mmCIF file of C-alpha atoms (C1' of nucleotides) in Angstrom:
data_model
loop_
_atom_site.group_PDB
_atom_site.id
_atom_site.type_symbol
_atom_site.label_atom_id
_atom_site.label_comp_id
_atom_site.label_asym_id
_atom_site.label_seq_id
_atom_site.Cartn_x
_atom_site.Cartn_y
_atom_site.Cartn_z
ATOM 1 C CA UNK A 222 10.325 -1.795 27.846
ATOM 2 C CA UNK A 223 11.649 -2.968 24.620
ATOM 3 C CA UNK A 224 12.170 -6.720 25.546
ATOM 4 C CA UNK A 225 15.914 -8.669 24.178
ATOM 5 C CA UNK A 226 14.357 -11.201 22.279
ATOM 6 C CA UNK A 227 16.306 -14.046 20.122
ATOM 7 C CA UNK A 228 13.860 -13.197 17.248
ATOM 8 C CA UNK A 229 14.214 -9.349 17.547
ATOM 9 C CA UNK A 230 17.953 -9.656 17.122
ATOM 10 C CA UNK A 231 17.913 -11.823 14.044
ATOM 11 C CA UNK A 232 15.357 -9.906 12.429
ATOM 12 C CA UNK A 233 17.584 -6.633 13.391
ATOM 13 C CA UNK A 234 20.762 -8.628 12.137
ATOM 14 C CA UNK A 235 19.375 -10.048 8.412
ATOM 15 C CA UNK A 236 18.017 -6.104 8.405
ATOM 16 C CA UNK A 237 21.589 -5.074 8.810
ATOM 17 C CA UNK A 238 23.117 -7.500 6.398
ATOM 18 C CA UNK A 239 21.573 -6.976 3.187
ATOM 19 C CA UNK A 240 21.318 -3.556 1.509
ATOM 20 C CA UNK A 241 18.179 -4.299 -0.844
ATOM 21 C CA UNK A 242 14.974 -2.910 1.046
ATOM 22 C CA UNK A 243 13.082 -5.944 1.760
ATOM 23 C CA UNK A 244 10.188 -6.226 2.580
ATOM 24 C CA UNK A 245 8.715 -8.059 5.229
ATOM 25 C CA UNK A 246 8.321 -11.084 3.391
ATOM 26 C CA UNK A 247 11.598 -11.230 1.957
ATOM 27 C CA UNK A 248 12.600 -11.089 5.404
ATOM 28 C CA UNK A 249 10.248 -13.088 6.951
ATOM 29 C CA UNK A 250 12.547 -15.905 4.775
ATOM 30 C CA UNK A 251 15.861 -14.637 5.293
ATOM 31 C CA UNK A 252 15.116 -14.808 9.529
ATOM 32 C CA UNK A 253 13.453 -18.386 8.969
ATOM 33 C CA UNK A 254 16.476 -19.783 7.817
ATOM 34 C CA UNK A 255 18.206 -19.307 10.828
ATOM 35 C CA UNK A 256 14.913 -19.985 13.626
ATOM 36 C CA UNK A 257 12.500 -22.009 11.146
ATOM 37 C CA UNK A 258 9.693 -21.921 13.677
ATOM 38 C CA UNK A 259 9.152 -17.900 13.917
ATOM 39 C CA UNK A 260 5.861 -16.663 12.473
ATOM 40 C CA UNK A 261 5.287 -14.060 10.001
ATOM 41 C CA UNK A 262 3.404 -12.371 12.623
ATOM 42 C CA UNK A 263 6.474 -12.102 14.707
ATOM 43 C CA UNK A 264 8.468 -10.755 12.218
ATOM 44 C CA UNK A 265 5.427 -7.617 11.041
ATOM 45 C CA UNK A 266 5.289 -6.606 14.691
ATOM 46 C CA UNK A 267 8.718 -6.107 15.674
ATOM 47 C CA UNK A 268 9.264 -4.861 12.236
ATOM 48 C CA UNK A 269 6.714 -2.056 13.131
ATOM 49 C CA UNK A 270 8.015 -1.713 16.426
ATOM 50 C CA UNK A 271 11.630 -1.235 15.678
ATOM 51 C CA UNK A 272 9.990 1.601 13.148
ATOM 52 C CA UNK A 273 8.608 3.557 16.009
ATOM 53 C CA UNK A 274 11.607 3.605 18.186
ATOM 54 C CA UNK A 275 13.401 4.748 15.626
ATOM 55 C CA UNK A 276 15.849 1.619 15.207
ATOM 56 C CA UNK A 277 14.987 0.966 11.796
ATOM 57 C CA UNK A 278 13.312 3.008 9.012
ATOM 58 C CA UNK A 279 10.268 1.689 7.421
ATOM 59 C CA UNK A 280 9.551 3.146 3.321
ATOM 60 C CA UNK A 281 6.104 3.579 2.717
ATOM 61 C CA UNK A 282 7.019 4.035 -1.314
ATOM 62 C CA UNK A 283 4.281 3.735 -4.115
ATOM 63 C CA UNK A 284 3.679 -0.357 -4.773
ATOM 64 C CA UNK A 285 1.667 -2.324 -3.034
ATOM 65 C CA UNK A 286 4.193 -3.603 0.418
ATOM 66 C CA UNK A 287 6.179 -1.800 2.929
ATOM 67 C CA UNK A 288 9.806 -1.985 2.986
ATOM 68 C CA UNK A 289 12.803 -1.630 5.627
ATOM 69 C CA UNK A 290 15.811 -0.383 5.997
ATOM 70 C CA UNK A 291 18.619 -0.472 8.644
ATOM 71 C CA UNK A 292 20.295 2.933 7.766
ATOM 72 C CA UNK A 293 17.876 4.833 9.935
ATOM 73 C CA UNK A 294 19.107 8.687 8.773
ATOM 74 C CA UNK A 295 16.891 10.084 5.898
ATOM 75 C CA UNK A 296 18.172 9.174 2.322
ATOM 76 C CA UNK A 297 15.903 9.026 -0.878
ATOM 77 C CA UNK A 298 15.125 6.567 -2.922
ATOM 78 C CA UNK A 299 13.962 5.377 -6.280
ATOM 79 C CA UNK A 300 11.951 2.226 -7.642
ATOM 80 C CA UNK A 301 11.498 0.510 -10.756
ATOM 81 C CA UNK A 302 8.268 0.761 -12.336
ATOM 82 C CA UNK A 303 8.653 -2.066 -14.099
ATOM 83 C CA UNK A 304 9.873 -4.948 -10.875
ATOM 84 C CA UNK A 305 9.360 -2.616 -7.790
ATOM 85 C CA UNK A 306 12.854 -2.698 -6.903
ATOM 86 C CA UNK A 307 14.198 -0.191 -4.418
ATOM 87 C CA UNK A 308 17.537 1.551 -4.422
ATOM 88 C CA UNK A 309 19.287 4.643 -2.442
ATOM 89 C CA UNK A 310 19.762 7.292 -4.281
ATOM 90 C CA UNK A 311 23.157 8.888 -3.291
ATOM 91 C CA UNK A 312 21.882 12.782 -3.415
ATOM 92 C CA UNK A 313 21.567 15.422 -0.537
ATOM 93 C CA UNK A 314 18.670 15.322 1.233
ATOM 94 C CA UNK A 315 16.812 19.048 0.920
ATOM 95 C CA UNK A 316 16.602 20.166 4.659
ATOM 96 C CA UNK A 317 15.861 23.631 3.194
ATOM 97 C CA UNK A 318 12.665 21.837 1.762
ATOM 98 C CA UNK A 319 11.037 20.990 5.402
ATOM 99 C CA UNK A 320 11.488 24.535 6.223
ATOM 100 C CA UNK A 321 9.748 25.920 2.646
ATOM 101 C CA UNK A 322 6.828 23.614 3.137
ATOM 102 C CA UNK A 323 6.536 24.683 6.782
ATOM 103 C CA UNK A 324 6.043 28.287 5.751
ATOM 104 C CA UNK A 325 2.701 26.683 3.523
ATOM 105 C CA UNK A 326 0.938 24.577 5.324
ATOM 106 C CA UNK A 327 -0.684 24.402 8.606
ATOM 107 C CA UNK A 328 0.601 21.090 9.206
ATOM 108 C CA UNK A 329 2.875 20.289 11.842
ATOM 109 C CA UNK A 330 5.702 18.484 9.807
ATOM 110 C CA UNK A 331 7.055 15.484 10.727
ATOM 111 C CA UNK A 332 9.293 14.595 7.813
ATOM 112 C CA UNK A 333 9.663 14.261 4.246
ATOM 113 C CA UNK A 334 10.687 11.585 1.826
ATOM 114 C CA UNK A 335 11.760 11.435 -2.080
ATOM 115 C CA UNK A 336 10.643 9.358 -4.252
ATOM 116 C CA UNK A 337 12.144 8.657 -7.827
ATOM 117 C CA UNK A 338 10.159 6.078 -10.381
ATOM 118 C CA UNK A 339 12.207 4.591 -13.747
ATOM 119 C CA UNK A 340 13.214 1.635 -14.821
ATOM 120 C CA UNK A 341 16.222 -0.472 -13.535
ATOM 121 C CA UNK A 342 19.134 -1.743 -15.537
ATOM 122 C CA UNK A 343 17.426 -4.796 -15.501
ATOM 123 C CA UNK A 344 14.375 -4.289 -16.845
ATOM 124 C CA UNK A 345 15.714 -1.805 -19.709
ATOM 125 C CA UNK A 346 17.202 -4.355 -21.093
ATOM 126 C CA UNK A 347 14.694 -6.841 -20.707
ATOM 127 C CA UNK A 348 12.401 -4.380 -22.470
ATOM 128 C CA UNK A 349 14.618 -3.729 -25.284
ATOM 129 C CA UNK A 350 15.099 -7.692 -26.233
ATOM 130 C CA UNK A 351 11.380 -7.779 -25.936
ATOM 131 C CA UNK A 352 11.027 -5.438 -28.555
ATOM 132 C CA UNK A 353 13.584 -6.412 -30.481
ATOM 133 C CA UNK A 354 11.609 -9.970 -30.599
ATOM 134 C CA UNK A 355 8.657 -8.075 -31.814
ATOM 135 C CA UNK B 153 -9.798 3.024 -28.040
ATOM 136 C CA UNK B 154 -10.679 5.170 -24.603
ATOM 137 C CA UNK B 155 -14.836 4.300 -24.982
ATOM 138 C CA UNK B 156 -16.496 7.336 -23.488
ATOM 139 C CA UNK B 157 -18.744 5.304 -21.219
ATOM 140 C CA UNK B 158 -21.447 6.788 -18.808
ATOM 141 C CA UNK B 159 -19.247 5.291 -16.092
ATOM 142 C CA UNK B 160 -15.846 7.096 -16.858
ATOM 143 C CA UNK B 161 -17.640 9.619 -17.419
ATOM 144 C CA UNK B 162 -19.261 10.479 -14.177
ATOM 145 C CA UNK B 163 -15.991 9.457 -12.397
ATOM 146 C CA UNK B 164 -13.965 11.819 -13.663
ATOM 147 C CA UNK B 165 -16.473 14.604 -12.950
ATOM 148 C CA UNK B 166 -16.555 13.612 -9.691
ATOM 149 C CA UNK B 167 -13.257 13.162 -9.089
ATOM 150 C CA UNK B 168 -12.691 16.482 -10.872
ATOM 151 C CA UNK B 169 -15.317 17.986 -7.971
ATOM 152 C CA UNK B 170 -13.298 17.013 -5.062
ATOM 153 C CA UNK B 171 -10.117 18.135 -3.789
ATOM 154 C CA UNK B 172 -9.215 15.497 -0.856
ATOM 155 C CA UNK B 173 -7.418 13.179 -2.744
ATOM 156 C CA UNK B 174 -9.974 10.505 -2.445
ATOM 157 C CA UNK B 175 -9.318 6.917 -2.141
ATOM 158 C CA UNK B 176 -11.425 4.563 -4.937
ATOM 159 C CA UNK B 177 -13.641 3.959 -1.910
ATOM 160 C CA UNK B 178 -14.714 7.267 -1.445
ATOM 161 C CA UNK B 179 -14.881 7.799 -4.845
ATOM 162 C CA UNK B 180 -17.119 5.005 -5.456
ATOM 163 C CA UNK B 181 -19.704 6.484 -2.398
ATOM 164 C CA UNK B 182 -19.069 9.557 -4.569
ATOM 165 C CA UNK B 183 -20.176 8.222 -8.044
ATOM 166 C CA UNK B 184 -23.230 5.622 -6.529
ATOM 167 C CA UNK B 185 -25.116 8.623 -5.743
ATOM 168 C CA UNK B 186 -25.420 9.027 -9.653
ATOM 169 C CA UNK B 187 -25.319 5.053 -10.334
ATOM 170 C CA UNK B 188 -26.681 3.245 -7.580
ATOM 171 C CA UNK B 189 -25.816 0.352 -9.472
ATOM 172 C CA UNK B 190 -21.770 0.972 -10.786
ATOM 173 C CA UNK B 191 -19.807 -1.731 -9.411
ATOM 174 C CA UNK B 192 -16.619 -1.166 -7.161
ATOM 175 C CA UNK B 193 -14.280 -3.085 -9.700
ATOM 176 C CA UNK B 194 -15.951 -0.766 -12.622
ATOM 177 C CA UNK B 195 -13.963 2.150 -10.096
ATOM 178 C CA UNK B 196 -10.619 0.388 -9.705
ATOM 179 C CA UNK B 197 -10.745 -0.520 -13.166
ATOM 180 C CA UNK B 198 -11.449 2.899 -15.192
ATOM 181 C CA UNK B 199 -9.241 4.848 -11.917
ATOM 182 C CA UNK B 200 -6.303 2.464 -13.279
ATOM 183 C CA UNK B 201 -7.317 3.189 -16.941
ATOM 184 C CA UNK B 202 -7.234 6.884 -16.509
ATOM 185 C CA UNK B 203 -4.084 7.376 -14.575
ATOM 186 C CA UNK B 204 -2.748 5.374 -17.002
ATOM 187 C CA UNK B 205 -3.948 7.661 -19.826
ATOM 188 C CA UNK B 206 -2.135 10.903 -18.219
ATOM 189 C CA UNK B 207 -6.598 12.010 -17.670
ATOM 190 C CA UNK B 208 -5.902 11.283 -14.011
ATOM 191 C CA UNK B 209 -2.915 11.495 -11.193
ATOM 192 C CA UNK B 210 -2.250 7.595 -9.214
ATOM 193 C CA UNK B 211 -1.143 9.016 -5.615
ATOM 194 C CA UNK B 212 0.998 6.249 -3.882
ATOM 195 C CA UNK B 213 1.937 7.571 -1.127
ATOM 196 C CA UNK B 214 2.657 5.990 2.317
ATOM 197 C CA UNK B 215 -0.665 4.501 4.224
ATOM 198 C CA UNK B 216 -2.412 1.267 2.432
ATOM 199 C CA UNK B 217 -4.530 2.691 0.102
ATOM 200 C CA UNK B 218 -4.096 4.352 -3.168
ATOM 201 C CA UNK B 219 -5.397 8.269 -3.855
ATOM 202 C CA UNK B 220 -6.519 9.675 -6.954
ATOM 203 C CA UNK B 221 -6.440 13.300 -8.236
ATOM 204 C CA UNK B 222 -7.686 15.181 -10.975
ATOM 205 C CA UNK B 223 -4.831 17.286 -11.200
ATOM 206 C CA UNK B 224 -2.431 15.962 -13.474
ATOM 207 C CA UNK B 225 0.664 18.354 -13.124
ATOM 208 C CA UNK B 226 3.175 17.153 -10.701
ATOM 209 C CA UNK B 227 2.536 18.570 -7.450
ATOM 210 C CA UNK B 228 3.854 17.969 -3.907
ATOM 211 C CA UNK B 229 1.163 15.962 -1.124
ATOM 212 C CA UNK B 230 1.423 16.136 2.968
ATOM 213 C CA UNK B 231 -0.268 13.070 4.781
ATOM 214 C CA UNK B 232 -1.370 13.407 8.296
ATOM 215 C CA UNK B 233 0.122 10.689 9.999
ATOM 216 C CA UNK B 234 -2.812 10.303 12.385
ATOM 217 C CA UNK B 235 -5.831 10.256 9.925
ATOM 218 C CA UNK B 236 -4.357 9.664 6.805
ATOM 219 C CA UNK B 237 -5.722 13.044 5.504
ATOM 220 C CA UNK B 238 -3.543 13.845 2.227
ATOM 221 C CA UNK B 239 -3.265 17.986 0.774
ATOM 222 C CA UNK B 240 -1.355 19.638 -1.408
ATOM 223 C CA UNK B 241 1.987 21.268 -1.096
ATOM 224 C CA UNK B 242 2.445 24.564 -3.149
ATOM 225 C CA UNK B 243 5.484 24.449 -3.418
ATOM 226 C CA UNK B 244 7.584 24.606 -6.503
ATOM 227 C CA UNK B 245 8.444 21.589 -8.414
ATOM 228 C CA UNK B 246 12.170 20.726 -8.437
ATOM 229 C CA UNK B 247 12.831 19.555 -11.673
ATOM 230 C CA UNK B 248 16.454 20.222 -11.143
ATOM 231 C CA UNK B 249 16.266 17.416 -8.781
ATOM 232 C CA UNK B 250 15.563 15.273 -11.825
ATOM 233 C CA UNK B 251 18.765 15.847 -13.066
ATOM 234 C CA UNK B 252 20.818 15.813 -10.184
ATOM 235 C CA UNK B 253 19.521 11.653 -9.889
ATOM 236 C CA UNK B 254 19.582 10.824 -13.410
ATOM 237 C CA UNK B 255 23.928 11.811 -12.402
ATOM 238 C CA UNK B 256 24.101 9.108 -9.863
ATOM 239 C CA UNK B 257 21.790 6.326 -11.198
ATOM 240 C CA UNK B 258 21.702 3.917 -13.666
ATOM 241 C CA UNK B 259 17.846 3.772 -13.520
ATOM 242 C CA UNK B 260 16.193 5.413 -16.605
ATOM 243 C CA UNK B 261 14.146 8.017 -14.371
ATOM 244 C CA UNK B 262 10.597 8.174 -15.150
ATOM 245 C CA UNK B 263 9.159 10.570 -12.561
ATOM 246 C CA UNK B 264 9.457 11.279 -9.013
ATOM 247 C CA UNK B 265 7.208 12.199 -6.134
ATOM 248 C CA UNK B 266 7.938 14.571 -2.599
ATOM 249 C CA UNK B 267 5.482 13.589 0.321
ATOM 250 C CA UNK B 268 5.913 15.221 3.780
ATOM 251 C CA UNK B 269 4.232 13.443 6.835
ATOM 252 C CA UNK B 270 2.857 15.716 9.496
ATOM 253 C CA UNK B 271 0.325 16.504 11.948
ATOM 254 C CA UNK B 272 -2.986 17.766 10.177
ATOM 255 C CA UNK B 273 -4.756 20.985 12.074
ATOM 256 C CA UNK B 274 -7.530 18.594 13.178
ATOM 257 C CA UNK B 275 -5.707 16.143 14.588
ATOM 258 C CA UNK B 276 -3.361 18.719 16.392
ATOM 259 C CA UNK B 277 -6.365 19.762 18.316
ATOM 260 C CA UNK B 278 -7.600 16.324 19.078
ATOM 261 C CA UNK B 279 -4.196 15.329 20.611
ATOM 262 C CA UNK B 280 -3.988 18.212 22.436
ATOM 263 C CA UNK B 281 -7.214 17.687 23.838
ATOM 264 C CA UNK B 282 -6.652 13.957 24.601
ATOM 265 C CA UNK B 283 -3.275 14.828 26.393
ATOM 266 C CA UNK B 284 -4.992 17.728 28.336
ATOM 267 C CA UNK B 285 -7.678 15.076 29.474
ATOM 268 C CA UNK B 286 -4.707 12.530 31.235
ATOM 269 C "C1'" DC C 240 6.346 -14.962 38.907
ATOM 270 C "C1'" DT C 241 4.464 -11.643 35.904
ATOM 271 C "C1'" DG C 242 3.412 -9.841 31.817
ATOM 272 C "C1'" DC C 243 5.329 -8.913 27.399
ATOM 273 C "C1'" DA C 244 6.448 -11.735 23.252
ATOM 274 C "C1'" DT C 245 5.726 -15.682 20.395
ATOM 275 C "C1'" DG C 246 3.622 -19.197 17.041
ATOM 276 C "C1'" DC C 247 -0.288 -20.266 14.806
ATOM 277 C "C1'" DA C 248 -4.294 -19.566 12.280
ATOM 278 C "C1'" DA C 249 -8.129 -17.015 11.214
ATOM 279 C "C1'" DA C 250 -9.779 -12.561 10.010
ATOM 280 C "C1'" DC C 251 -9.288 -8.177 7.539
ATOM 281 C "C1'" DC C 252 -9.035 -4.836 3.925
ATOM 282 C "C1'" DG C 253 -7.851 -3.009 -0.352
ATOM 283 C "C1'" DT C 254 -7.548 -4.542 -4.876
ATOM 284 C "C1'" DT C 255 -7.900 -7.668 -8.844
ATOM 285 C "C1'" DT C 256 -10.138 -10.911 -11.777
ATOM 286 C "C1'" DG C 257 -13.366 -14.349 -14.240
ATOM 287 C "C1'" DC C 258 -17.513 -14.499 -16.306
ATOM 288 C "C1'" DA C 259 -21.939 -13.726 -18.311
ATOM 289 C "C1'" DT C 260 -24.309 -9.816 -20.012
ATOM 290 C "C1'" DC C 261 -24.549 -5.219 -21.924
ATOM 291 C "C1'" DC C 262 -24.012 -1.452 -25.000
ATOM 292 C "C1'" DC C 263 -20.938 1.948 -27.510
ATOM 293 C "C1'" DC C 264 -18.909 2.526 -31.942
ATOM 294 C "C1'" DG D 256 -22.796 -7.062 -35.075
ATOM 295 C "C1'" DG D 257 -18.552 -7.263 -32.519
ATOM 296 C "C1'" DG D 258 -15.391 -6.207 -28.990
ATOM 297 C "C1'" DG D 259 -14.578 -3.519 -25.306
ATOM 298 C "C1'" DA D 260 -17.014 -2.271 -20.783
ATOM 299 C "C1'" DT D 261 -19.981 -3.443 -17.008
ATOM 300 C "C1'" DG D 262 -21.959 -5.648 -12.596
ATOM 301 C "C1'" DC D 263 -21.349 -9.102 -9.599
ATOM 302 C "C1'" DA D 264 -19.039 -12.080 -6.676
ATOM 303 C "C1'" DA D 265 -15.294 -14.773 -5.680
ATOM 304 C "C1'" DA D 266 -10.332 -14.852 -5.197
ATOM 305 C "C1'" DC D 267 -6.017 -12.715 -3.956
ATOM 306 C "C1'" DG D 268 -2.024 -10.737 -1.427
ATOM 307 C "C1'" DG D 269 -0.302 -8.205 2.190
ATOM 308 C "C1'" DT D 270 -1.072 -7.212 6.878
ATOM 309 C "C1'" DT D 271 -3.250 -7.489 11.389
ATOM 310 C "C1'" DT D 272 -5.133 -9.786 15.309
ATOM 311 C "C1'" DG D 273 -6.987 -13.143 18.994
ATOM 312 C "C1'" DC D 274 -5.556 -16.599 21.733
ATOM 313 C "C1'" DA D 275 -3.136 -20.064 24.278
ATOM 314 C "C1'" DT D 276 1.592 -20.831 25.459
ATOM 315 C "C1'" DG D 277 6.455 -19.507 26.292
ATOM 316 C "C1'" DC D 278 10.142 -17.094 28.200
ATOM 317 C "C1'" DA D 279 12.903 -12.683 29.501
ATOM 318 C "C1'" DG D 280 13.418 -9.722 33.301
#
DNA sequence: CTGCATGCAAACCGTTTGCATCCCC
DNA sequence: GGGGATGCAAACGGTTTGCATGCAG
């Protein structure tokens, strides 16, 4: 089945490396620098593939593009409103929930995911000199 | 400011008709029957303007397209992961949750947003029937 | 050797935008 | 009358896909 390729293992290993939820782009640029001639293509369909088999976890947040993550156990997360950066958020993740929405709905649940919105460090700042300038 | 246009107008009572969570798309088959002539940027464009009023609720939820509700409260969405079919949760709001992440972040938290993925009733059937068929 | 995987480029789809015209305030 | 709103169509950005070729098993 799932084939050893030298472009499924970088992709897998740049994935691993960096802890800021890129997206496939961002990756897309982080793999080329190490096999220039891989295709964007390439990099979307293994990205969805590793998804499925559960090797990596793709975040289907608000914004407009997907984003991965190696750390494949459930964890929530929040974005900026203001950049559409994505961080973890270090809280528990509500098991008890799955079960509550189970009891309403005649869904068969799959999963569940958190999503905070604010604004990053960053861009608070960047806001307040922009006012400040006003 | 808000001009109360024939356009927005309609929209909203559309949108305010409907309970599925529809997608500017459908909205925009939605409103044509009323103005055969509205265009499908007027849509995105007062859709945008609305959510960003507090009149309407921006979905973003996992799958490509954006959703739009009429119910502004904060409420809890489950996506069918086969048909893209979004409903609501009722389930109770956990605005303690708020809290608990504004404790480990430095993010200024604006709003967050629970969405379970499952198996709508329809497409339950239809799988069952498609496996049943092999 | 076989068929899955790749690189490349074109197609796709949802959304945004520029512009001339319209019409609400 | 003036400035925001509209209809239209073209552009845009992210993602998917078809196809000939390459390479892992």
């Amino acid at each position: 089945m799932l084939r050893l390729t030298t472009q499924r293992q970088v992709i897998l290993e740049e994935l691993s490396k960096v802890t800021s939820h890129p997206t496939a782009n961002e990756l897309y640029d982080l793999v080329r620098k190490r096999l220039p001639r891989i295709g964007l293509g390439t990099v979307y369909r293994n990205l969805e593939l590793m998804a499925d088999n559960g090797m990596i976890l793709k975040i289907e947040v608000g914004g407009t593009q997907k984003r991965f993550d190696a750390t494949t156990e459930n964890h929530y997360h929040i974005r900026c409103a203001e950049c559409g950066k994505v961080d973890d958020l270090d809280i528990p993740v509500l098991n008890n929930l799955v079960a509550q929405a189970a009891a309403t709905t005649s869904y068969q649940i799959i999963g569940h995911h958190v999503e905070f919105t604010g604004t990053c460090p960053a861009c608070q700042q960047r806001l307040a000199r922009e006012q400040a300038a006003q």
